[in-house]
CSV table of C-alpha atoms and ligand atoms in Angstrom, one decimal:
chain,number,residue,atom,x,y,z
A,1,UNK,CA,-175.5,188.0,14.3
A,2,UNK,CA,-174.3,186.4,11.2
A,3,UNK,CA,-176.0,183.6,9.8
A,4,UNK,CA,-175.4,179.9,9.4
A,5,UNK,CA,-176.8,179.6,6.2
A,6,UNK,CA,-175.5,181.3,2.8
A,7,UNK,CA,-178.4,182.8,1.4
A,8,UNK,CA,-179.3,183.9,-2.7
A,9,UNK,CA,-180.5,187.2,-2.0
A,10,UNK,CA,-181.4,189.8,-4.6
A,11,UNK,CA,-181.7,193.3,-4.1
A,12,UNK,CA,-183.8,195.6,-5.5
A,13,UNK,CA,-183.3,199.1,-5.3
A,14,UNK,CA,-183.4,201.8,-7.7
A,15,UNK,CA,-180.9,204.3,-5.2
A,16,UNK,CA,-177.4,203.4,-6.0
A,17,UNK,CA,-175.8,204.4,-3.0
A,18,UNK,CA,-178.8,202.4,-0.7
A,19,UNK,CA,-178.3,199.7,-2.7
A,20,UNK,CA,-174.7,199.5,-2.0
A,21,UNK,CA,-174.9,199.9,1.8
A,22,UNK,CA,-177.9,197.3,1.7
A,23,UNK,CA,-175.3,194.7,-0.2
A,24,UNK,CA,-172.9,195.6,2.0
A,25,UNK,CA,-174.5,194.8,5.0
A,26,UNK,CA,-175.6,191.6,3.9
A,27,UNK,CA,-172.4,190.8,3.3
A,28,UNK,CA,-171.4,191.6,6.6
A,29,UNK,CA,-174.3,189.4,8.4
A,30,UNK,CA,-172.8,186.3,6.2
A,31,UNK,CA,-171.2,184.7,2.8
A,32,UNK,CA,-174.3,185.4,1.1
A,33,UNK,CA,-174.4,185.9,-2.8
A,34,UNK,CA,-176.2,189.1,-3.6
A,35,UNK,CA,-177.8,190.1,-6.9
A,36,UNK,CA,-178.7,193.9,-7.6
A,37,UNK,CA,-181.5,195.4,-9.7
A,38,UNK,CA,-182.4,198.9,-10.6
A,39,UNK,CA,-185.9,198.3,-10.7
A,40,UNK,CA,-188.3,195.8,-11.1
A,41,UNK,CA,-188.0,194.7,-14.9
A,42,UNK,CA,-184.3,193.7,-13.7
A,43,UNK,CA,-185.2,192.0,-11.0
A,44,UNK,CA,-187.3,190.1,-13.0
A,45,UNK,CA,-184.9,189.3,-16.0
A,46,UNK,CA,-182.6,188.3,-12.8
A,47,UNK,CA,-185.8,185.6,-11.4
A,48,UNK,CA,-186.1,184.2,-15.0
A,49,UNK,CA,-183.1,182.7,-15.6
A,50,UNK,CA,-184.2,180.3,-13.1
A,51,UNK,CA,-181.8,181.6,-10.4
A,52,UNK,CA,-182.8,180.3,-7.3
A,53,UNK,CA,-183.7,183.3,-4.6
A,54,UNK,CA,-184.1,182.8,-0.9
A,55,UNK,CA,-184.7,186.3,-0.6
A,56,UNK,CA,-186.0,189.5,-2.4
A,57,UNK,CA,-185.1,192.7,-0.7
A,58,UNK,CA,-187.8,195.0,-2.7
A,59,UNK,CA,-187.9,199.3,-2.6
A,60,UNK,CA,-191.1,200.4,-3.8
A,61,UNK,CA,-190.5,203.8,-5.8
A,62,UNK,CA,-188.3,203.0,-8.5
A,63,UNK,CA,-188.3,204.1,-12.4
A,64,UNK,CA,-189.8,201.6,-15.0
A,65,UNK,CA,-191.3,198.9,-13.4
A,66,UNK,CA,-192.1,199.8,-9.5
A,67,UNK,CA,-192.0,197.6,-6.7
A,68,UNK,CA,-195.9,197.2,-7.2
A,69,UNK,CA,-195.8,195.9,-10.5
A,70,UNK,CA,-193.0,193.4,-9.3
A,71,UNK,CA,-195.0,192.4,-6.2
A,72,UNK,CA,-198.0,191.5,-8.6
A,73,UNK,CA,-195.8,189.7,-11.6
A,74,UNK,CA,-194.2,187.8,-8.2
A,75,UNK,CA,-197.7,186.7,-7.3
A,76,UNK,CA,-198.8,186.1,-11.0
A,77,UNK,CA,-196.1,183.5,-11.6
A,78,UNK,CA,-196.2,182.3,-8.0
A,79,UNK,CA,-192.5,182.5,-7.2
A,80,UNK,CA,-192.3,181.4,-3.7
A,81,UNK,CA,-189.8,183.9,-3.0
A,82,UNK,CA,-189.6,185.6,0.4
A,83,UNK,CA,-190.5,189.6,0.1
A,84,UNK,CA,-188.7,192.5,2.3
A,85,UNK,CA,-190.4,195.4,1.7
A,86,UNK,CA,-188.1,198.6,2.0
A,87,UNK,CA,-189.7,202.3,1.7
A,88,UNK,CA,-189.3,205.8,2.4
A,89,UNK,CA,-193.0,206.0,1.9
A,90,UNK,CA,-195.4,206.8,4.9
A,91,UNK,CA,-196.3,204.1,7.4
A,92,UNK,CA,-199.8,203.4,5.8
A,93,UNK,CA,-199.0,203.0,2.7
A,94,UNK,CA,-196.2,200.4,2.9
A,95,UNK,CA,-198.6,198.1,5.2
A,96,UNK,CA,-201.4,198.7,2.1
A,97,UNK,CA,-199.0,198.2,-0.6
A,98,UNK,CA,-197.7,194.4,2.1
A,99,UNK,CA,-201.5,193.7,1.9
A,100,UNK,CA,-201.7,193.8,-1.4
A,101,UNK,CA,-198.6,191.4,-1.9
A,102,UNK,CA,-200.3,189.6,0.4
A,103,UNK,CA,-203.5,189.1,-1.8
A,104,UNK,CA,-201.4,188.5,-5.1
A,105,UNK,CA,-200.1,184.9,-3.2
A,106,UNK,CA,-196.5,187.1,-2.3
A,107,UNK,CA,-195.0,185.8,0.6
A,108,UNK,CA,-194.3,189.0,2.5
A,109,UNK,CA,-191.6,188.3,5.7
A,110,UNK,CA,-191.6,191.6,7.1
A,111,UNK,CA,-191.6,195.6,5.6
A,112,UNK,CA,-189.0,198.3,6.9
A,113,UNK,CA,-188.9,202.2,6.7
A,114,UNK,CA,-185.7,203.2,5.5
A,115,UNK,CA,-182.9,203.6,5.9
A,116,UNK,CA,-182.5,200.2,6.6
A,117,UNK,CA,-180.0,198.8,9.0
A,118,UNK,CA,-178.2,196.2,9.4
A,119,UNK,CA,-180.6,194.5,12.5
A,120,UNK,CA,-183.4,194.0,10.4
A,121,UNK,CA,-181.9,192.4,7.5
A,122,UNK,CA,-180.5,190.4,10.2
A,123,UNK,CA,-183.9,189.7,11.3
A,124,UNK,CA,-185.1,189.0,8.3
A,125,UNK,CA,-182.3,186.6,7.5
A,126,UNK,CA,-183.1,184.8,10.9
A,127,UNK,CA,-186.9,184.2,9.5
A,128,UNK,CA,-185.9,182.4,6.3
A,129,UNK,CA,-183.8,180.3,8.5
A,130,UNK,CA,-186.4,179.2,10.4
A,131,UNK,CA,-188.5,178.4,7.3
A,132,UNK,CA,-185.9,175.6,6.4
A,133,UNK,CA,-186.8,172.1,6.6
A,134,UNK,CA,-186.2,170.8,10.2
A,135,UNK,CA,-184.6,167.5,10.1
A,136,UNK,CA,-187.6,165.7,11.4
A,137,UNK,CA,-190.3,167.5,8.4
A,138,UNK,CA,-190.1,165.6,4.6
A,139,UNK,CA,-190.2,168.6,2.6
A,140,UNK,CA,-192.8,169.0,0.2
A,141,UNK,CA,-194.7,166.1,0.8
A,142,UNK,CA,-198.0,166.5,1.8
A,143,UNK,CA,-200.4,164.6,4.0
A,144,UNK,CA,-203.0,162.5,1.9
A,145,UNK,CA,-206.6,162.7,3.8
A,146,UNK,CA,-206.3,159.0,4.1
A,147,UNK,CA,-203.2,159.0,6.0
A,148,UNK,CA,-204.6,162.0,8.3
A,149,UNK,CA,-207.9,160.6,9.2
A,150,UNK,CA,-206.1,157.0,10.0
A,151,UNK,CA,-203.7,158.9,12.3
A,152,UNK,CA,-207.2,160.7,13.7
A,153,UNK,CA,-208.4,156.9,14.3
A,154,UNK,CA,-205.0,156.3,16.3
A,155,UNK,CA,-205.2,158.9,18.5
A,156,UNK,CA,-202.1,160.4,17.2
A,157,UNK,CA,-204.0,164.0,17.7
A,158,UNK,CA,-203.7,165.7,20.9
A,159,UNK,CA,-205.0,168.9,22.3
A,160,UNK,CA,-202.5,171.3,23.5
A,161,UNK,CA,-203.8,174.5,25.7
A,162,UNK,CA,-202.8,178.2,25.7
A,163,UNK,CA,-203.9,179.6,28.7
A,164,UNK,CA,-206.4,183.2,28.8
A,165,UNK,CA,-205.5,184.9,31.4
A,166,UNK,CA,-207.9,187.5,33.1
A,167,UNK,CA,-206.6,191.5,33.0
A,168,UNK,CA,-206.1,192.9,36.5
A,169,UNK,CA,-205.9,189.5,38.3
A,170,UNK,CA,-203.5,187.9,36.3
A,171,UNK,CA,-205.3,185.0,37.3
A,172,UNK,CA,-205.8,182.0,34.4
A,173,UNK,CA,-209.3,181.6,33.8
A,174,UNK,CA,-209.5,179.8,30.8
A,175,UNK,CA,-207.2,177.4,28.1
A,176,UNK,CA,-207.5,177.3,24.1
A,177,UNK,CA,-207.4,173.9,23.2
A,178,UNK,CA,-205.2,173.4,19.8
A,179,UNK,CA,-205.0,170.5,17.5
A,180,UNK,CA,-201.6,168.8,17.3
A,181,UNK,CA,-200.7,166.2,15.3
A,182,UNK,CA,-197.8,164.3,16.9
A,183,UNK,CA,-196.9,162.5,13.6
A,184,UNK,CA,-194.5,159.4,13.9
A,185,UNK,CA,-192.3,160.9,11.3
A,186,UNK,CA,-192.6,164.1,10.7
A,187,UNK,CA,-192.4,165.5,14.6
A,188,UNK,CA,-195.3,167.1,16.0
A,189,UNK,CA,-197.7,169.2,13.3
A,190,UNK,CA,-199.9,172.3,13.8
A,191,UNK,CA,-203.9,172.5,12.1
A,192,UNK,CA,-201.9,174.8,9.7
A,193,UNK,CA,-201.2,171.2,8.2
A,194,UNK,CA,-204.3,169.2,7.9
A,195,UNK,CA,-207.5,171.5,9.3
A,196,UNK,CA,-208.2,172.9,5.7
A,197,UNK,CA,-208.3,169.5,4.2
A,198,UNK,CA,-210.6,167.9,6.7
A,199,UNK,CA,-212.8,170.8,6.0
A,200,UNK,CA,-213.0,170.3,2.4
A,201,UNK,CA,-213.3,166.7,2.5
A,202,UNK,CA,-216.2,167.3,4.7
A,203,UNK,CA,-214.2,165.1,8.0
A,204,UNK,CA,-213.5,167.9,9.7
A,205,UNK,CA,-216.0,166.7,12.1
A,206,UNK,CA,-214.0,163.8,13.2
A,207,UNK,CA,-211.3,165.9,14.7
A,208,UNK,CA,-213.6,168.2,16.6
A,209,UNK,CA,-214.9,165.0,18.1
A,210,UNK,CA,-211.3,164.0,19.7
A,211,UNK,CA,-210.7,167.9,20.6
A,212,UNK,CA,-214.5,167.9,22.5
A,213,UNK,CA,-213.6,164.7,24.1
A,214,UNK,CA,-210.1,165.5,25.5
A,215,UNK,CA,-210.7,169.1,26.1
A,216,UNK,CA,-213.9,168.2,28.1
A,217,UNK,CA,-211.6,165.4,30.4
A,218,UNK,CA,-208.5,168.0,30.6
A,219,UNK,CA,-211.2,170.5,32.3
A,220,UNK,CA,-212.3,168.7,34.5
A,221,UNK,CA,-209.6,167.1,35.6
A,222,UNK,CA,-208.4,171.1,36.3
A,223,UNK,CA,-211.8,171.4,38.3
A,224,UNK,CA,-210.6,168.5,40.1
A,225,UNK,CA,-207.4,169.7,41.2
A,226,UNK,CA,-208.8,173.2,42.0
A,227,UNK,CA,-208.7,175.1,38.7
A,228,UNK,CA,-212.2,176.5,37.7
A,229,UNK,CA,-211.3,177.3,34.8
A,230,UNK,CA,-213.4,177.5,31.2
A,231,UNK,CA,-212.0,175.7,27.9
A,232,UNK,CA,-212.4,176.8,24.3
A,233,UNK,CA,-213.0,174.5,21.3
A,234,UNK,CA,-212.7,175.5,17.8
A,235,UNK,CA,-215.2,174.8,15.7
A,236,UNK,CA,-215.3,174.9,11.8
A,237,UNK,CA,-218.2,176.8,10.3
A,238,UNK,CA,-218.4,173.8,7.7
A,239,UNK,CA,-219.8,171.8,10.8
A,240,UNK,CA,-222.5,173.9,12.0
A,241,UNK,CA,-225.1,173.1,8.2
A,242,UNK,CA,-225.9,169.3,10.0
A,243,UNK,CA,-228.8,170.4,12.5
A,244,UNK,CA,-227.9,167.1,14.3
A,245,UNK,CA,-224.7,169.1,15.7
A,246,UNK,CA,-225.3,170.6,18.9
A,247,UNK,CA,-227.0,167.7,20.1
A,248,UNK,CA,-223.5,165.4,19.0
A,249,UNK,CA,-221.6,168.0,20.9
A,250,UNK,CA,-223.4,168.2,24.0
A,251,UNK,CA,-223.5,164.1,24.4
A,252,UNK,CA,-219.7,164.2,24.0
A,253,UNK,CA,-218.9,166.4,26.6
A,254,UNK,CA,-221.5,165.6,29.3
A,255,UNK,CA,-220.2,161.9,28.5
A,256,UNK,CA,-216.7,163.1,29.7
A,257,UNK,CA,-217.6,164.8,32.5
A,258,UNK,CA,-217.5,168.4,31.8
A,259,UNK,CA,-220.8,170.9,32.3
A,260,UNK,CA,-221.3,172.6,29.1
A,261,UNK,CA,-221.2,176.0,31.0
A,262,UNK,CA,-217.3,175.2,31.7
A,263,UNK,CA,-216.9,175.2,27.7
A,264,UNK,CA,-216.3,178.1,24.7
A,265,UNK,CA,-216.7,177.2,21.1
A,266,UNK,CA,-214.9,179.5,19.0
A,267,UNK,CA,-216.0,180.0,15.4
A,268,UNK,CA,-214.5,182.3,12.7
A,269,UNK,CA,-216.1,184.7,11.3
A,270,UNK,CA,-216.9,184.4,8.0
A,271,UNK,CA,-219.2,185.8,4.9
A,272,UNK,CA,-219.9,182.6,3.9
A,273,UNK,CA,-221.9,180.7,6.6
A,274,UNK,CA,-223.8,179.1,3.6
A,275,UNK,CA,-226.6,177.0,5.3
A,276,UNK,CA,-227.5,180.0,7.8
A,277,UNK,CA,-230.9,177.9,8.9
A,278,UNK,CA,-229.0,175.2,10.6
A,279,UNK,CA,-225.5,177.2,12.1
A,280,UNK,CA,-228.5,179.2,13.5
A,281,UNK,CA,-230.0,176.7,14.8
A,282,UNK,CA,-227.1,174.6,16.1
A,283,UNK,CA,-225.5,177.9,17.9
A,284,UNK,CA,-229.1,178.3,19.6
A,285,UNK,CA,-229.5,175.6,21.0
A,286,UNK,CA,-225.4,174.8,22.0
A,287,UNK,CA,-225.9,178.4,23.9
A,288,UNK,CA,-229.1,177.2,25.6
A,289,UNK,CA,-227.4,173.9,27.0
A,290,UNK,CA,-224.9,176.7,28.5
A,291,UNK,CA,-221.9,176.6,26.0
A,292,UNK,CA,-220.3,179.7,25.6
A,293,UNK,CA,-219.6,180.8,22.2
A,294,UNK,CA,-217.4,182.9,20.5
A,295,UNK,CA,-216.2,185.3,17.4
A,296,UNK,CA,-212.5,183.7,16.5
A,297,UNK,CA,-210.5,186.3,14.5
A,298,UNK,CA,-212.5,189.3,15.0
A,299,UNK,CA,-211.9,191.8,12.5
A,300,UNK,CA,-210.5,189.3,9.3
A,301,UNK,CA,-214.1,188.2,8.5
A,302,UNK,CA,-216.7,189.3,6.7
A,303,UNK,CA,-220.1,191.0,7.6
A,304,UNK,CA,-218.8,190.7,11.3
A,305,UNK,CA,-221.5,192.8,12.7
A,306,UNK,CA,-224.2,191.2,11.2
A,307,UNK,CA,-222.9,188.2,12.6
A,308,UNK,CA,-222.8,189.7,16.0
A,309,UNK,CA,-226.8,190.6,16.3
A,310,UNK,CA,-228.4,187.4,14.9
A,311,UNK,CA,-225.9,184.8,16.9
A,312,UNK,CA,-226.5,185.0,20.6
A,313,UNK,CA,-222.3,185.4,21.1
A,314,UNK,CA,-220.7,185.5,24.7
A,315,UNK,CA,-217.6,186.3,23.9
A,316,UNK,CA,-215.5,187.7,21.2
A,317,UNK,CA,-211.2,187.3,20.1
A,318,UNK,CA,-209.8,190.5,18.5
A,319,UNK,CA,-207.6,188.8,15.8
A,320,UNK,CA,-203.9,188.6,16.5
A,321,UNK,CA,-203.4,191.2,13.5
A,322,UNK,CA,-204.2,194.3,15.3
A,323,UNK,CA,-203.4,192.9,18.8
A,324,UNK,CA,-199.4,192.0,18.3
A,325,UNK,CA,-198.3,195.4,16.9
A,326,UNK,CA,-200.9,197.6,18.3
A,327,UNK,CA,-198.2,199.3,20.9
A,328,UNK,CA,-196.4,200.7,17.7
A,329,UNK,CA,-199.4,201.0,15.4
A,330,UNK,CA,-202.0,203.9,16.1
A,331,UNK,CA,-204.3,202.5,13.4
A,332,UNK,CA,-204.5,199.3,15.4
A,333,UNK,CA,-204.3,201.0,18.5
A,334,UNK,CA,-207.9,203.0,17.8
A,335,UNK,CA,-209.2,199.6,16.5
A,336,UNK,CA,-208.4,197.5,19.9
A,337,UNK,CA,-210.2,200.3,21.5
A,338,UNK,CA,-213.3,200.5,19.4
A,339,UNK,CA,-213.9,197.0,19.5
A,340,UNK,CA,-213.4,196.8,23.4
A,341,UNK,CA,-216.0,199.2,23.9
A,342,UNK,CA,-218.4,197.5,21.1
A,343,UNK,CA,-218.1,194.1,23.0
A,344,UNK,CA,-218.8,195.5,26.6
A,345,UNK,CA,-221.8,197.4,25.1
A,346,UNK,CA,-223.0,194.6,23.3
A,347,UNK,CA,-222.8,192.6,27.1
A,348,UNK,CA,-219.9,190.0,25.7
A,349,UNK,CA,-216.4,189.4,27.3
A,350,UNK,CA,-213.8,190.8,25.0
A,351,UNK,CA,-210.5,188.4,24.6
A,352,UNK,CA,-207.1,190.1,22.9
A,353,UNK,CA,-205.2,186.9,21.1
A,354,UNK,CA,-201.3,187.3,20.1
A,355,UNK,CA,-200.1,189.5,22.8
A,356,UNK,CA,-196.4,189.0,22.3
A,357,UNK,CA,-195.0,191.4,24.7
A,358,UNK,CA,-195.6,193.7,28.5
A,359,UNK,CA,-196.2,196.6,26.4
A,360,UNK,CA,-199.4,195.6,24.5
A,361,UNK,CA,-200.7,194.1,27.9
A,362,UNK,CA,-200.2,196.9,29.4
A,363,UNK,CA,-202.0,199.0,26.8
A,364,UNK,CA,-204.9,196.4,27.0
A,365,UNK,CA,-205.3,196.9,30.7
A,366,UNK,CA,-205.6,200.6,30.0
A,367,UNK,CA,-208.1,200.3,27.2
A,368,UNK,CA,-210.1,198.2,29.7
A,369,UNK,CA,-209.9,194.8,28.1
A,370,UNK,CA,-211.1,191.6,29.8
A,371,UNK,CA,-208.6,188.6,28.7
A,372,UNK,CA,-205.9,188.2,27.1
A,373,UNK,CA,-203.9,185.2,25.5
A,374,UNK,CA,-200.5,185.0,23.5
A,375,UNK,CA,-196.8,184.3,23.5
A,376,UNK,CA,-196.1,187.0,26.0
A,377,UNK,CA,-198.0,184.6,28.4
A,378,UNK,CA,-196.9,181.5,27.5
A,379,UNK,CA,-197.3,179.1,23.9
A,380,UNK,CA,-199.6,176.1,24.1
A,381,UNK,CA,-198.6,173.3,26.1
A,382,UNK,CA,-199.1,169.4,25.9
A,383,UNK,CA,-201.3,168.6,28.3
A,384,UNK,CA,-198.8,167.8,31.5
A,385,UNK,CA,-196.7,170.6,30.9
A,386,UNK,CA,-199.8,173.0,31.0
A,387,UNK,CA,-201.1,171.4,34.2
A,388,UNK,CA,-197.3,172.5,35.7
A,389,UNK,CA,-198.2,175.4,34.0
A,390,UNK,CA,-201.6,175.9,35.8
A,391,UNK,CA,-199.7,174.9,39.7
A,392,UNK,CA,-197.1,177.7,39.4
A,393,UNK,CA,-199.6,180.3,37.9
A,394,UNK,CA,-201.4,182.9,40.4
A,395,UNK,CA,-204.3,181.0,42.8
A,396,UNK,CA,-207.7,181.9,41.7
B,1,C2E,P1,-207.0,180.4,16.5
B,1,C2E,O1,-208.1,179.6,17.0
B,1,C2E,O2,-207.1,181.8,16.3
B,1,C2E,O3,-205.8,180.0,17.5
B,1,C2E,C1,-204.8,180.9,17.8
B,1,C2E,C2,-203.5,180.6,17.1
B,1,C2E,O4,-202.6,181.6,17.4
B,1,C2E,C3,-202.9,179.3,17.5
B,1,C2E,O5,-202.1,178.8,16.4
B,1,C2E,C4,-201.8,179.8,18.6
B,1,C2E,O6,-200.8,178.9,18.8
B,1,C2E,C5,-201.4,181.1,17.9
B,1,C2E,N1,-200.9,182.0,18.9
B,1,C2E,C6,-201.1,182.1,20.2
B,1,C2E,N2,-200.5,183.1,20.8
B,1,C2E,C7,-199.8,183.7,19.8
B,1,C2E,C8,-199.0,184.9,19.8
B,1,C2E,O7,-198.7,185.6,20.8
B,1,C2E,N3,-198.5,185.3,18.6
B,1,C2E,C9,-198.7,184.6,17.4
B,1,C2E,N4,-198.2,185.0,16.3
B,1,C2E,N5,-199.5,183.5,17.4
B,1,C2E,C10,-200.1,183.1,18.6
B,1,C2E,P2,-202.3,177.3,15.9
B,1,C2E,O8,-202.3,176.4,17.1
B,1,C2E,O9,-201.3,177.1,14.8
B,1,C2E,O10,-203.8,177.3,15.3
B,1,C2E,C11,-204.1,178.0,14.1
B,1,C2E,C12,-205.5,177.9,13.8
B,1,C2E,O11,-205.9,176.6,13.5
B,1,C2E,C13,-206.4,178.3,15.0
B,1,C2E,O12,-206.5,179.7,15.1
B,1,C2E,C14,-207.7,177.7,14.6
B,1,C2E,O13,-208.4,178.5,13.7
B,1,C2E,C15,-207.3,176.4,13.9
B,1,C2E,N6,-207.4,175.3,14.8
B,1,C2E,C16,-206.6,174.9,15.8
B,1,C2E,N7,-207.1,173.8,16.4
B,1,C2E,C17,-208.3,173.5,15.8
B,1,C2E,C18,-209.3,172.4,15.9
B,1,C2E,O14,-209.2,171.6,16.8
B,1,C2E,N8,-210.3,172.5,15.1
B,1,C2E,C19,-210.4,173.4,14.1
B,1,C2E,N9,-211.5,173.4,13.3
B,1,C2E,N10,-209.5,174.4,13.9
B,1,C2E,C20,-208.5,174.4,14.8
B,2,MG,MG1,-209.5,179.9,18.3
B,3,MG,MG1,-208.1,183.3,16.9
């Protein structure tokens, strides 16, 4: 269990006893150096000499300056410092008290009740160590837009797929299609890398194009080799104000061979679909060439069911958030449920995304839930590894 790394970790704890057992068992899961503080005003004398800290180990009830206060001066300076939230305080109000890190800019890696044990330090530990650089990733350099849309012009992006698979069956009905970036330096690269700055530079369009056209050939190349199955798209709000966009999409995958009825675009929700004439319009007419479409990320949007009456939806994704957890979480439990039952009534196939383990799939075959995607089922694949996949998955 002990790491490979030596760690800076302070701990901040205003119980000396806990605090001792806490450095103790750090100690024990490697040659880390550990810093204590009673509270947060020590903790942050400690972060202002410079010190470098790979991880803050944070109690929230403490006497002068609360874990709260330190949360929001973390955020305030923006000290990229990992967070482990420790509290004897009730379930709810540690996961309010990580959302609000959250929204100050804290980089939370995980909350624990106490007392704390030795297995989710180690955990913890184990997640900083995957945030290190991998050999193959510069760090800190970031991709120019230049750089990103010449690799889009070599065809260095690829679609990957994460199969949906149907509840009951088993059987896979449909693939997500994800952008990679197989960059010739830096390994391969997920959208978290370069999909916000194609959106804001307004190019977000030209990746869409290569997903449409690969996803659309992948599909039904499945058809082909006896897999019916459906493939989703993401599409970026910021794409749907040109009115010319259905009609661009539609050409690119009749062109390679798919009918439109064999493809989902997922769209997130969002407060802020600013040209509402033209999304309107696009989703329209995309839905009367047979597209399917669909709410991404239900539940981290805005004005969701707003969006759900005036855009004619087939299908909506319960965000990961409350999917992943939900076996241990009643809060998220009662909201998987609610949200089945709103999609069936609204007529619309309900999907469950980050389903990491038997015991949520279970759950959502109980609450009645139509497919499900996510780890538990397998990550997305490059293309010939998910055709493997597809041969050695249940027949339809
Ligand atoms: P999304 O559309 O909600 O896609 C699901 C994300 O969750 C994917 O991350 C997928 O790899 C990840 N995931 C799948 N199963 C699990 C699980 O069990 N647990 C957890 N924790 N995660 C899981 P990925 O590929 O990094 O994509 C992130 C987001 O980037 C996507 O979220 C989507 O919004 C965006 N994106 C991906 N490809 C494209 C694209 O071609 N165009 C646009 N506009 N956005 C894209
Ligand atoms: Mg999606
Ligand atoms: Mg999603």
């Amino acid at each position: 269990m002990r790491t490979d790394h030596a760690f800076d970790i302070l701990v901040v704890e205003d119980h000396d006893f806990q605090r001792r057992m806490i450095v103790r068992m750090l100690e024990r899961l490697g040659s880390h150096t550990v810093t204590q503080a009673a509270n947060g005003r020590e903790a942050l004398a400690a972060l202002s000499t410079g010190q470098w800290c790979d991880l803050l180990v944070c109690d929230l009830d403490m006497p002068e300056m609360d874990g709260l206060a330190l949360l929001r001066h973390l955020g305030e300076a923006r000290l990229d410092v990992p967070v482990m939230i420790i509290s004897g305080q009730p379930r709810a109000l540690i996961e309010s008290v990580e959302s609000m890190a959250r929204a100050y800019g804290v980089y939370v890696i995980g909350t624990c009740d106490k007392p704390v044990t030795e297995l989710t330090l180690a955990e913890a530990l184990s997640r900083i160590e995957e945030r290190l650089p991998s050999d193959n990733e510069v760090p800190g350099a970031t991709l120019t837009l230049e750089e990103t849309l010449d690799a889009i012009a070599r065809a260095e992006f690829e679609a990957w797929y994460q199969p949906k698979i149907a509840l009951g069956s088993g059987k896979a009905v449909g693939a997500e299609a994800l952008a990679r970036w197989r960059h010739p330096q830096r390994g391969v690269l997920g959208p978290g890398m370069f999909v916000a700055l194609l959106e804001q530079s307004g190019h977000i369009d030209e990746l869409t194009a290569t997903m449409l056209v690969q996803a659309a050939r992948a599909c039904a190349q499945w058809h082909a080799t006896g897999h019916p199955l459906v493939v989703s798209v993401n599409i970026s709000l910021a794409s749907l104000g040109n009115a010319a966009f259905a009609d661009s999409v539609t050409r690119l995958v009749v062109e390679n061979g798919l009918d439109p009825a064999y493809m989902n675009l997922e769209i997130t929700e969002t407060a802020a679909m600013a040209d509402l004439a033209p999304a309107l319009e696009n989703l329209a007419r995309l839905r009367m060439r047979g597209f399917g479409l669909s709410v991404d990320d239900y539940g981290t949007g805005f004005s969701n069911l707003r969006q759900l009456t005036r855009v004619p939806f087939t299908e909506l994704k319960i965000a990961q958030n409350f999917v992943t957890d939900a076996a241990e979480r009643p809060a998220h439990r009662a909201i998987l449920k609610s949200s089945i039952e709103m999609t069936h009534s609204l007529g619309m196939t309900c999907v469950a995304e980050g389903v990491e383990s038997a015991a949520v799939l279970d759950l959502l075959e109980e609450l009645a839930c139509d497919q499900v995607q996510g780890y538990h089922i397998a990550a997305a694949m490059e293309p010939e590894d998910f055709g493997r996949w597809l041969d050695d998955a249940p027949r339809h």
